[in-house]
Amino acid sequence: MLCLLLLPLLSARAEGSEPKRVVAVLYFDNNTGDSSLNVLQKGFADMMVTDLSAVEQLQLVEREKLQAIIDEQKLQRSKYFDAKTAVKLGKLVGAQYAVSGSFQAMEPQLRIDIKMFDLQTGNVLVTGQVVGLKNKLFELQQQLVTRFVTGLALKLPGPPRLKSRTPDVDTLLSYSKGIDLVDQGKLEEARVQLAAVVSKAPTFLLARERHEQLLARLKASEAKRGEVLSDVSEALGRSAEEFLRSTPAEGLDEKGSLMRLGYRSVRLQYLLRQLKPHLGTEHPNVILPGHEAQVLALLRLWHEQGIAYVQENREHFRRFHKVIEGAPYLSSMSLTLQPEDEERLRQAKYGSLAYEDDAPVSVAEFLLMGRYRTSSESFQMAPTLADQDPSVLKEGFQLLDEALQEAEATIPRLQEARARQVLELYGDALMLRGHVEEAVAKWQLFLDRFPSARAFPWISNKIKTALGVGPNLRENAGTQYNVALASCDMPAAREGYHHELNRRLQTQGYKAARAMFEELDAKCSGAKDAKFVIRGVLVSTALSAGRAGDCATFHSLSPRFLELGGSKGDLAGYLKNYVPHCLPAPATSP
């Protein structure tokens, strides 16, 4: 049927004897009465266009171009089988001929009516009908295309490999839904839908091709979105810097003070966004090799802005709070910006801005732990400024001391929550740096002051874990790692290794990974059952280093991995699947 349908287009005998004929395959109308089959219109058309594109004498109009014209003309509910609509659409997409059709029935057999139009005259050149089992729909379609190209054997180097091979109707429906989601602009939903189709029917080449095209489109879209967000964020950061420089804090009314705090908060978030490209993508976000100077400069700027933020925050509260029934309140907690910057704030996705009554704690948390959390994002960098500058470590603890005093001075119903926030962070920061007894003392202070607190069991378990007797065996092993290392207790060392590695990465940066492995290897390689344990932790260390951007350590440990019985195949797999950015660059020909 399709051969007869297209025969008038292919009457030329010699290759290249006339220009290619431009053909548009329109959507097939669904006249079955089952609206769930509407999306078959697009799927069937896409498959026909794809397979007929293999015929060199034809130029097929892409389905996406057809869809763009349909959207522009608002013809979504039109009858494409109608001659007037077919001629109009065909001319709009620049075709000479148009093929349209309709699904007339699905049960017990599928019937498709077909027409072909000469768009210059509007005449119907050919009409036809095809009937078959609905579960054979795509086999029939492929057979017709195959007959068509076989009839052109003298003009083609060989039969094309059909891309639209799909196993069943359900798969086609799923595929059609996927491309319909693309047309609606729902790209992420379309990705999920087409990924499911490819997973179910891995030999469905057209679905695989469309899925790969969509992934490339999403990647390009994300890159473009990132560029736009970066530009908006840059403009917002400059505006915040200018406002803070040109608007002194002295003499501002409440509204002006809230705006200044808003711009200070934006400045802090802007600096963190500037920081993130210099950090690894895995937790903890370790400073990348070679980026130390840039990060230190940004951290010092953030530190300066953070201290100013705390001071201005306190001053705002002192000037504008009111006391109602013995409790201090602010009439407004919302931080505002100038109108043009409010829009930038939304576009750059900085999240909402609000007055922080725990500003000293949040600033101390970043200085001491590298953690920063907003309504829109959170991350943890390492090593912190406090680990690079002892004076900042002292300043961070001073902020917590002041925050604890403020917590004790607040109204009774708020004291427990605020004291816990300060003392838990205080203990965590001490524990991170190996000061176990001091950390335990801070946590115990909370338990002593609030013995009926709901958090009592949680804080109590933190103390037990720090002493190696907590409920979590892996955490216990982590806190006891150095004891296990001293005696080369390999099972205990293996259990605590990752915990201790994470702690050292947070305080020392990427160089800690290689140093920690070499320490264990040098001290305990001769111990009983050490080979298996050391090889296992070597893999953990090498991957941690690679994820932190330290590819040199990954490669420097590779020979030792082979010495310990590891295979080259495993090594290649780790590189390819876990740290592909550490793969050696391909050799270039001279």
Coordinates of C-alpha atoms in Angstrom, one line a residue:
M1 CA 0.0 0.0 0.0
L2 CA 2.8 2.4 1.0
C3 CA 4.7 1.5 -2.2
L4 CA 1.6 2.5 -4.3
L5 CA 1.1 5.6 -2.2
L6 CA 4.6 6.9 -2.9
L7 CA 5.1 5.6 -6.4
P8 CA 4.3 9.0 -8.1
L9 CA 7.2 10.5 -6.2
L10 CA 9.7 8.0 -7.4
S11 CA 9.2 7.7 -11.1
A12 CA 12.7 9.0 -11.9
R13 CA 14.9 6.2 -13.1
A14 CA 18.4 7.6 -12.6
E15 CA 20.0 8.5 -9.3
G16 CA 20.0 12.2 -8.8
S17 CA 18.0 12.8 -12.0
E18 CA 15.7 15.2 -10.2
P19 CA 15.6 17.0 -6.9
K20 CA 14.4 15.2 -3.8
R21 CA 10.7 15.3 -3.3
V22 CA 9.7 16.9 0.0
V23 CA 7.1 14.8 1.9
A24 CA 5.3 15.5 5.2
V25 CA 3.8 12.6 7.2
L26 CA 1.0 14.2 9.1
Y27 CA -0.4 12.9 12.4
F28 CA -2.9 10.0 11.9
D29 CA -6.4 10.8 13.3
N30 CA -7.6 8.5 16.1
N31 CA -11.2 7.5 15.2
T32 CA -11.3 4.4 17.4
G33 CA -13.3 6.1 20.2
D34 CA -10.5 5.3 22.7
S35 CA -8.9 8.6 23.7
S36 CA -6.0 6.8 25.4
L37 CA -4.7 6.0 21.9
N38 CA -4.5 9.7 20.9
V39 CA -0.8 9.8 21.5
L40 CA -0.3 7.1 18.8
Q41 CA -0.8 9.8 16.3
K42 CA 2.7 11.2 17.1
G43 CA 4.4 7.9 17.7
F44 CA 3.3 6.4 14.4
A45 CA 4.2 9.6 12.5
D46 CA 7.6 9.8 14.1
M47 CA 8.4 6.2 13.2
M48 CA 7.2 6.6 9.6
V49 CA 9.3 9.7 9.2
T50 CA 12.4 8.0 10.6
D51 CA 12.2 4.9 8.4
L52 CA 11.3 6.7 5.2
S53 CA 14.2 9.1 5.7
A54 CA 16.4 6.3 4.7
V55 CA 15.2 6.6 1.1
E56 CA 17.7 9.0 -0.5
Q57 CA 15.2 10.2 -3.1
L58 CA 12.9 11.6 -0.4
Q59 CA 13.3 14.5 2.0
L60 CA 11.0 14.0 5.0
V61 CA 9.7 16.9 7.1
E62 CA 10.8 16.4 10.7
R63 CA 8.0 15.7 13.1
E64 CA 9.3 18.4 15.4
K65 CA 8.8 21.0 12.6
L66 CA 5.3 19.7 12.0
Q67 CA 4.6 20.0 15.7
A68 CA 5.9 23.6 15.9
I69 CA 3.5 24.6 13.0
I70 CA 0.6 22.8 14.8
D71 CA 1.3 24.7 18.0
E72 CA 1.6 28.0 16.2
Q73 CA -1.7 27.4 14.3
K74 CA -3.4 26.0 17.4
L75 CA -4.5 22.9 15.5
Q76 CA -4.1 20.3 18.3
R77 CA -7.7 19.1 17.8
S78 CA -7.8 19.3 14.1
K79 CA -8.6 16.4 11.8
Y80 CA -5.4 15.9 9.8
F81 CA -7.2 13.4 7.5
D82 CA -9.3 16.3 6.2
A83 CA -8.1 17.5 2.8
K84 CA -8.2 21.2 3.7
T85 CA -6.2 20.8 6.9
A86 CA -3.7 18.4 5.2
V87 CA -3.0 20.8 2.3
K88 CA -2.7 23.8 4.7
L89 CA -0.3 22.0 7.0
G90 CA 1.7 20.6 4.2
K91 CA 2.3 24.0 2.6
L92 CA 3.2 25.6 5.9
V93 CA 6.0 23.0 6.5
G94 CA 7.2 23.5 2.9
A95 CA 6.3 20.1 1.6
Q96 CA 5.2 19.1 -2.0
Y97 CA 3.3 16.0 -0.9
A98 CA 1.5 15.1 2.3
V99 CA 0.5 11.7 3.6
S100 CA -2.3 11.6 6.2
G101 CA -4.3 8.7 7.7
S102 CA -6.7 7.6 10.4
F103 CA -7.0 4.8 12.8
Q104 CA -10.5 3.6 12.3
A105 CA -10.7 0.6 14.6
M106 CA -8.6 -1.4 17.0
E107 CA -10.8 -4.4 17.9
P108 CA -10.8 -7.1 16.7
Q109 CA -8.5 -5.8 13.9
L110 CA -6.8 -2.5 13.3
R111 CA -7.8 -0.6 10.2
I112 CA -5.9 2.4 8.9
D113 CA -7.1 4.6 6.0
I114 CA -4.5 6.5 4.1
K115 CA -4.5 9.5 1.6
M116 CA -1.8 11.2 -0.3
F117 CA -2.1 14.8 -1.4
D118 CA -0.4 16.8 -4.2
L119 CA -0.1 20.1 -2.3
Q120 CA 0.3 22.2 -5.4
T121 CA -3.1 21.2 -6.7
G122 CA -4.8 20.0 -3.6
N123 CA -5.7 16.8 -5.4
V124 CA -5.8 13.4 -3.6
L125 CA -3.4 11.3 -5.6
V126 CA -3.9 8.0 -3.9
T127 CA -6.3 6.6 -1.2
G128 CA -5.9 3.2 0.5
Q129 CA -6.6 1.1 3.4
V130 CA -4.6 -1.4 5.5
V131 CA -6.0 -3.9 7.9
G132 CA -4.3 -6.2 10.5
L133 CA -4.0 -7.3 14.1
K134 CA -3.3 -4.4 16.4
N135 CA -0.5 -6.2 18.0
K136 CA 1.1 -6.5 14.6
L137 CA 0.8 -2.7 13.9
F138 CA 4.5 -2.0 13.9
E139 CA 5.4 -5.1 12.1
L140 CA 3.0 -4.1 9.4
Q141 CA 4.5 -0.6 9.3
Q142 CA 8.0 -1.9 9.0
Q143 CA 7.0 -4.5 6.4
L144 CA 5.5 -1.7 4.2
V145 CA 8.6 0.4 4.5
T146 CA 10.7 -2.6 3.7
R147 CA 8.6 -3.4 0.6
F148 CA 9.0 0.2 -0.4
V149 CA 12.8 0.3 -0.2
T150 CA 13.0 -3.1 -1.8
G151 CA 11.2 -1.7 -4.8
L152 CA 14.0 0.8 -5.0
A153 CA 16.8 -1.7 -4.9
L154 CA 18.5 -0.2 -8.0
K155 CA 18.6 3.2 -6.4
L156 CA 19.8 2.2 -2.9
P157 CA 23.1 0.7 -1.8
G158 CA 21.2 -1.7 0.4
P159 CA 18.2 -2.0 2.6
P160 CA 18.3 0.4 5.5
R161 CA 18.3 -0.7 9.1
L162 CA 14.9 0.2 10.5
K163 CA 15.0 2.1 13.7
S164 CA 11.4 1.8 14.6
R165 CA 11.4 -1.9 15.6
T166 CA 9.4 -2.2 18.7
P167 CA 7.9 -5.4 20.4
D168 CA 4.3 -4.4 21.2
V169 CA 1.6 -1.8 21.3
D170 CA 2.2 -1.0 24.9
T171 CA 5.8 0.0 24.1
L172 CA 4.7 2.2 21.3
L173 CA 2.1 3.9 23.5
S174 CA 4.8 4.5 26.1
Y175 CA 7.1 5.9 23.5
S176 CA 4.4 8.1 22.1
K177 CA 3.7 9.5 25.6
G178 CA 7.4 10.3 25.9
I179 CA 7.6 12.4 22.8
D180 CA 4.3 14.0 23.6
L181 CA 5.8 15.1 27.0
V182 CA 8.7 16.6 25.0
D183 CA 6.2 18.6 22.9
Q184 CA 4.7 19.9 26.1
G185 CA 8.1 21.0 27.4
K186 CA 8.0 18.5 30.3
L187 CA 11.6 17.4 29.6
E188 CA 12.4 15.7 32.9
E189 CA 9.1 13.7 32.8
A190 CA 9.9 12.8 29.2
R191 CA 13.4 11.6 30.2
V192 CA 11.9 9.2 32.8
Q193 CA 9.3 8.0 30.3
L194 CA 11.7 7.3 27.4
A195 CA 14.3 5.8 29.8
A196 CA 11.6 3.2 30.8
V197 CA 10.9 2.5 27.2
V198 CA 14.6 1.9 26.4
S199 CA 14.9 -0.3 29.5
K200 CA 11.9 -2.4 28.5
A201 CA 12.8 -2.6 24.8
P202 CA 16.6 -2.2 24.4
T203 CA 16.4 -3.0 20.7
F204 CA 13.9 -0.2 19.9
L205 CA 16.6 1.9 18.2
L206 CA 14.3 4.9 17.6
A207 CA 13.4 5.2 21.3
R208 CA 17.1 4.9 22.2
E209 CA 18.0 7.7 19.7
R210 CA 15.3 10.0 21.0
H211 CA 16.3 9.3 24.6
E212 CA 19.9 10.2 23.8
Q213 CA 18.8 13.3 22.0
L214 CA 16.7 14.4 25.0
L215 CA 19.7 13.8 27.4
A216 CA 21.9 16.0 25.2
R217 CA 19.1 18.6 25.2
L218 CA 18.7 18.5 29.0
K219 CA 22.5 18.8 29.4
A220 CA 22.6 21.8 27.1
S221 CA 19.6 23.3 28.8
E222 CA 21.2 22.8 32.3
A223 CA 24.4 24.4 31.1
K224 CA 22.5 27.4 29.7
R225 CA 20.4 27.7 32.8
G226 CA 23.6 27.6 34.9
E227 CA 25.1 30.4 32.8
V228 CA 21.9 32.5 33.2
L229 CA 21.8 31.9 37.0
S230 CA 25.5 32.7 37.2
D231 CA 25.0 36.0 35.4
V232 CA 22.0 36.9 37.6
S233 CA 23.9 35.9 40.8
E234 CA 26.8 38.0 39.7
A235 CA 24.6 41.0 39.3
L236 CA 23.0 40.4 42.6
G237 CA 26.4 40.0 44.3
R238 CA 27.6 43.3 42.8
S239 CA 24.4 45.1 43.9
A240 CA 24.8 43.7 47.5
E241 CA 28.4 44.9 47.7
E242 CA 27.5 48.4 46.4
F243 CA 24.5 48.8 48.8
L244 CA 26.7 47.8 51.8
R245 CA 29.4 50.2 50.8
S246 CA 27.1 53.1 50.1
T247 CA 24.6 52.7 52.9
P248 CA 26.0 53.2 56.4
A249 CA 24.3 51.2 59.2
E250 CA 24.2 54.3 61.5
G251 CA 20.9 56.1 61.6
L252 CA 18.8 53.6 59.6
D253 CA 15.2 53.1 60.5
E254 CA 13.8 49.6 61.0
K255 CA 13.0 49.1 57.4
G256 CA 16.4 50.3 56.3
S257 CA 18.1 48.1 58.9
L258 CA 16.2 45.0 57.6
M259 CA 17.3 45.8 54.1
R260 CA 20.9 46.1 55.1
L261 CA 20.7 42.7 56.8
G262 CA 19.1 41.4 53.6
Y263 CA 22.0 42.5 51.5
R264 CA 24.5 41.2 54.0
S265 CA 22.8 37.8 53.8
V266 CA 22.9 38.0 50.0
R267 CA 26.6 38.9 50.1
L268 CA 27.4 35.8 52.3
Q269 CA 25.5 33.5 49.9
Y270 CA 27.1 35.0 46.9
L271 CA 30.6 34.4 48.3
L272 CA 29.6 30.8 48.9
R273 CA 28.5 30.3 45.3
Q274 CA 31.8 31.7 44.2
L275 CA 33.5 29.1 46.5
K276 CA 31.7 26.0 45.3
P277 CA 33.5 25.7 41.8
H278 CA 36.7 25.3 43.8
L279 CA 35.4 22.3 45.8
G280 CA 35.0 18.6 45.1
T281 CA 31.4 17.4 44.4
E282 CA 31.4 14.5 47.0
H283 CA 30.8 15.0 50.7
P284 CA 32.8 16.5 52.3
N285 CA 33.3 19.1 49.6
V286 CA 37.1 19.2 49.8
I287 CA 39.1 22.0 48.3
L288 CA 40.4 20.9 44.9
P289 CA 44.2 20.6 44.4
G290 CA 45.6 23.9 43.1
H291 CA 42.6 25.9 44.3
E292 CA 43.8 26.6 47.8
A293 CA 44.8 30.3 47.2
Q294 CA 41.4 31.2 45.7
V295 CA 39.5 29.4 48.4
L296 CA 41.5 31.0 51.2
A297 CA 40.8 34.5 49.7
L298 CA 37.1 33.8 49.5
L299 CA 37.0 32.4 53.0
R300 CA 38.6 35.4 54.4
L301 CA 36.1 37.6 52.7
W302 CA 33.2 35.5 54.0
H303 CA 34.7 35.6 57.5
E304 CA 34.8 39.4 57.4
Q305 CA 31.2 39.5 56.1
G306 CA 30.0 36.9 58.6
I307 CA 31.3 38.8 61.6
A308 CA 29.7 42.0 60.3
Y309 CA 26.5 40.1 59.8
V310 CA 26.5 39.0 63.5
Q311 CA 27.2 42.5 64.8
E312 CA 24.5 44.1 62.6
N313 CA 22.1 41.4 63.5
R314 CA 22.6 42.0 67.2
E315 CA 22.4 45.8 66.8
H316 CA 19.1 45.5 64.9
F317 CA 17.6 43.4 67.7
R318 CA 18.8 45.8 70.4
R319 CA 17.3 48.8 68.6
F320 CA 14.0 47.5 67.3
H321 CA 12.8 44.6 69.6
K322 CA 9.7 45.0 71.7
V323 CA 8.8 43.3 75.0
I324 CA 5.4 41.7 75.1
E325 CA 4.4 39.8 78.3
G326 CA 8.0 39.6 79.3
A327 CA 9.3 38.2 76.1
P328 CA 11.3 40.1 73.4
Y329 CA 9.9 40.2 69.8
L330 CA 10.7 41.8 66.5
S331 CA 7.7 43.3 64.7
S332 CA 9.1 42.0 61.4
M333 CA 11.4 39.1 60.5
S334 CA 11.4 39.5 56.8
L335 CA 14.6 40.9 55.1
T336 CA 13.9 42.9 52.0
L337 CA 15.9 44.1 49.0
Q338 CA 15.3 46.8 46.5
P339 CA 12.6 45.8 43.9
E340 CA 15.0 45.0 41.0
D341 CA 17.1 42.8 43.4
E342 CA 14.1 41.0 44.8
E343 CA 13.5 39.8 41.2
R344 CA 17.2 38.8 40.9
L345 CA 16.9 37.0 44.2
R346 CA 14.0 34.9 42.8
Q347 CA 15.8 34.2 39.5
A348 CA 19.0 33.2 41.1
K349 CA 17.2 30.9 43.5
Y350 CA 18.8 32.2 46.7
G351 CA 15.7 31.3 48.7
S352 CA 13.8 33.4 51.1
L353 CA 15.6 35.9 53.4
A354 CA 14.7 36.2 57.1
Y355 CA 16.1 37.6 60.3
E356 CA 18.2 35.0 62.1
D357 CA 18.0 35.1 65.9
D358 CA 20.8 32.5 65.8
A359 CA 23.2 34.3 63.5
P360 CA 26.3 33.8 65.8
V361 CA 25.6 30.0 65.7
S362 CA 25.2 29.8 61.9
V363 CA 28.4 31.9 61.3
A364 CA 30.3 29.8 63.9
E365 CA 29.0 26.6 62.2
F366 CA 30.6 27.6 58.9
L367 CA 33.9 28.8 60.4
L368 CA 34.3 25.7 62.6
M369 CA 32.5 22.9 60.6
G370 CA 32.4 24.2 57.1
R371 CA 28.6 23.7 57.1
Y372 CA 26.2 26.3 55.6
R373 CA 22.5 25.9 55.3
T374 CA 19.8 28.1 53.7
S375 CA 16.3 27.6 52.5
S376 CA 17.6 26.8 49.0
E377 CA 20.8 24.8 49.5
S378 CA 23.3 23.3 51.9
F379 CA 26.8 21.9 51.7
Q380 CA 29.9 21.2 53.8
M381 CA 33.4 22.3 52.7
A382 CA 36.7 21.1 54.0
P383 CA 39.1 22.1 55.4
T384 CA 37.5 25.0 57.1
L385 CA 39.1 28.5 57.7
A386 CA 39.4 27.6 61.3
D387 CA 41.6 24.6 60.3
Q388 CA 43.8 26.9 58.3
D389 CA 43.9 29.8 60.7
P390 CA 44.1 29.1 64.5
S391 CA 42.9 32.6 65.3
V392 CA 39.6 31.9 63.5
L393 CA 39.2 28.7 65.5
K394 CA 39.4 30.7 68.6
E395 CA 37.0 33.3 67.2
G396 CA 34.5 30.5 66.3
F397 CA 34.4 29.2 69.8
Q398 CA 34.1 32.7 71.2
L399 CA 31.0 33.1 69.1
L400 CA 29.6 30.0 70.6
D401 CA 30.4 31.2 74.1
E402 CA 28.5 34.4 73.4
A403 CA 25.6 32.5 71.9
L404 CA 25.4 30.3 75.0
Q405 CA 25.2 33.4 77.2
E406 CA 22.4 34.7 75.1
A407 CA 20.6 31.4 75.3
E408 CA 20.8 31.4 79.1
A409 CA 19.4 35.0 79.1
T410 CA 16.4 34.3 77.0
I411 CA 13.0 33.3 78.3
P412 CA 12.8 29.8 79.9
R413 CA 10.7 28.1 77.2
L414 CA 13.4 28.9 74.6
Q415 CA 16.5 28.1 76.7
E416 CA 16.6 24.3 76.1
A417 CA 16.4 24.5 72.3
R418 CA 19.0 27.2 72.0
A419 CA 21.4 25.7 74.6
R420 CA 21.2 22.4 72.8
Q421 CA 22.0 24.0 69.4
V422 CA 25.0 25.7 70.8
L423 CA 26.4 23.0 73.0
E424 CA 25.9 20.2 70.5
L425 CA 27.7 22.2 67.8
Y426 CA 30.4 23.1 70.4
G427 CA 31.0 19.4 71.1
D428 CA 31.0 18.4 67.4
A429 CA 33.6 21.0 66.6
L430 CA 35.8 19.8 69.4
M431 CA 35.3 16.2 68.5
L432 CA 36.2 16.9 64.9
R433 CA 39.6 18.0 66.0
G434 CA 40.2 15.1 68.4
H435 CA 39.5 16.9 71.7
V436 CA 37.3 14.0 73.0
E437 CA 37.2 15.0 76.7
E438 CA 36.4 18.6 76.0
A439 CA 33.6 17.6 73.6
V440 CA 32.1 15.2 76.2
A441 CA 32.2 18.1 78.8
K442 CA 30.2 20.4 76.5
W443 CA 27.5 17.7 75.9
Q444 CA 27.4 16.8 79.5
L445 CA 26.8 20.4 80.4
F446 CA 23.6 20.2 78.4
L447 CA 22.5 17.0 80.2
D448 CA 23.2 18.6 83.6
R449 CA 21.2 21.7 82.8
F450 CA 18.3 20.0 81.1
P451 CA 17.9 16.4 82.6
S452 CA 14.3 16.1 81.3
A453 CA 15.1 17.2 77.7
R454 CA 13.7 15.2 74.9
A455 CA 17.2 15.3 73.4
F456 CA 18.7 13.6 76.5
P457 CA 19.0 10.1 74.9
W458 CA 20.5 11.5 71.7
I459 CA 23.2 13.6 73.5
S460 CA 23.9 10.7 75.9
N461 CA 24.6 8.4 73.0
K462 CA 26.9 11.0 71.4
I463 CA 28.9 10.9 74.7
K464 CA 29.0 7.1 74.7
T465 CA 30.1 6.9 71.1
A466 CA 32.9 9.4 71.7
L467 CA 34.1 7.1 74.5
G468 CA 33.7 4.0 72.2
V469 CA 30.7 2.4 73.9
G470 CA 27.8 3.8 71.9
P471 CA 25.0 1.9 70.2
N472 CA 26.5 2.2 66.7
L473 CA 29.4 -0.2 66.3
R474 CA 30.8 1.5 63.2
E475 CA 30.8 4.9 65.0
N476 CA 32.5 3.3 68.0
A477 CA 35.2 1.8 65.8
G478 CA 35.7 5.3 64.2
T479 CA 36.4 6.9 67.5
Q480 CA 38.7 4.1 68.5
Y481 CA 40.6 3.9 65.2
N482 CA 43.9 5.2 66.6
V483 CA 43.8 2.6 69.3
A484 CA 43.3 -0.1 66.7
L485 CA 46.1 1.3 64.6
A486 CA 48.5 1.3 67.5
S487 CA 48.0 -2.5 68.0
C488 CA 47.4 -3.3 64.3
D489 CA 44.0 -4.8 65.2
M490 CA 43.1 -5.1 61.5
P491 CA 39.3 -5.9 61.9
A492 CA 38.9 -2.9 64.2
A493 CA 41.0 -0.7 62.0
R494 CA 39.0 -1.7 58.9
E495 CA 35.7 -0.9 60.7
G496 CA 36.9 2.6 61.8
Y497 CA 39.0 3.5 58.7
H498 CA 36.3 5.3 56.7
H499 CA 35.0 7.3 59.7
E500 CA 38.5 8.5 60.5
L501 CA 39.3 9.2 56.9
N502 CA 36.2 11.4 56.7
R503 CA 37.3 13.3 59.8
R504 CA 40.8 13.9 58.5
L505 CA 39.5 15.0 55.1
Q506 CA 37.4 17.6 56.9
T507 CA 40.3 19.0 58.9
Q508 CA 43.2 18.5 56.6
G509 CA 41.9 18.4 53.1
Y510 CA 42.6 16.0 50.2
K511 CA 46.2 15.3 51.2
A512 CA 44.9 13.4 54.3
A513 CA 43.8 10.4 52.1
R514 CA 47.2 9.4 50.9
A515 CA 48.9 10.1 54.3
M516 CA 46.4 8.0 56.2
F517 CA 46.7 5.0 53.9
E518 CA 50.5 5.2 54.0
E519 CA 50.4 5.4 57.8
L520 CA 48.4 2.2 58.0
D521 CA 50.3 0.4 55.3
A522 CA 53.7 1.2 56.8
K523 CA 52.8 0.2 60.3
C524 CA 50.6 -2.9 59.8
S525 CA 51.4 -4.4 56.3
G526 CA 53.1 -7.3 58.1
A527 CA 50.2 -8.0 60.5
K528 CA 48.1 -11.2 60.3
D529 CA 45.4 -10.9 57.6
A530 CA 46.6 -7.4 56.8
K531 CA 46.8 -7.9 53.0
F532 CA 43.0 -8.1 52.4
V533 CA 42.2 -5.3 54.8
I534 CA 44.9 -3.0 53.4
R535 CA 43.8 -3.6 49.8
G536 CA 40.2 -2.8 50.8
V537 CA 41.0 0.5 52.5
L538 CA 43.4 1.3 49.6
V539 CA 40.4 1.2 47.3
S540 CA 38.4 3.4 49.7
T541 CA 41.3 5.9 50.0
A542 CA 42.0 6.0 46.3
L543 CA 38.3 6.7 45.4
S544 CA 38.0 9.3 48.2
A545 CA 41.0 11.1 46.8
G546 CA 39.8 10.8 43.2
R547 CA 36.4 12.2 44.2
A548 CA 38.1 15.1 46.0
G549 CA 39.9 15.9 42.7
D550 CA 43.2 14.4 43.8
C551 CA 43.7 12.1 40.8
A552 CA 47.5 12.0 41.4
T553 CA 46.9 10.1 44.7
F554 CA 44.6 7.6 42.9
H555 CA 47.3 6.9 40.3
S556 CA 50.1 6.8 42.8
L557 CA 48.3 4.1 44.8
S558 CA 47.5 2.0 41.8
P559 CA 50.8 0.0 41.7
R560 CA 50.3 -0.8 45.4
F561 CA 46.8 -2.1 44.6
L562 CA 48.3 -4.5 42.0
E563 CA 51.0 -5.6 44.5
L564 CA 48.3 -6.5 47.0
G565 CA 46.6 -8.8 44.5
G566 CA 44.2 -6.4 42.8
S567 CA 43.5 -6.9 39.1
K568 CA 44.0 -4.4 36.3
G569 CA 40.4 -5.0 35.2
D570 CA 39.1 -3.9 38.6
L571 CA 41.4 -0.9 38.5
A572 CA 40.0 0.1 35.1
G573 CA 36.5 -0.4 36.4
Y574 CA 37.1 1.9 39.4
L575 CA 38.4 4.6 37.0
K576 CA 35.6 4.3 34.5
N577 CA 32.7 4.0 36.9
Y578 CA 33.6 6.0 39.9
V579 CA 36.3 8.6 39.0
P580 CA 36.1 9.0 35.2
H581 CA 37.6 12.5 35.4
C582 CA 40.8 10.8 36.5
L583 CA 41.1 8.8 33.3
P584 CA 44.4 9.6 31.4
A585 CA 43.9 11.9 28.4
P586 CA 43.9 10.0 25.1
A587 CA 47.2 10.1 23.3
T588 CA 47.3 12.5 20.3
S589 CA 48.8 11.5 17.0
P590 CA 51.9 13.6 15.9

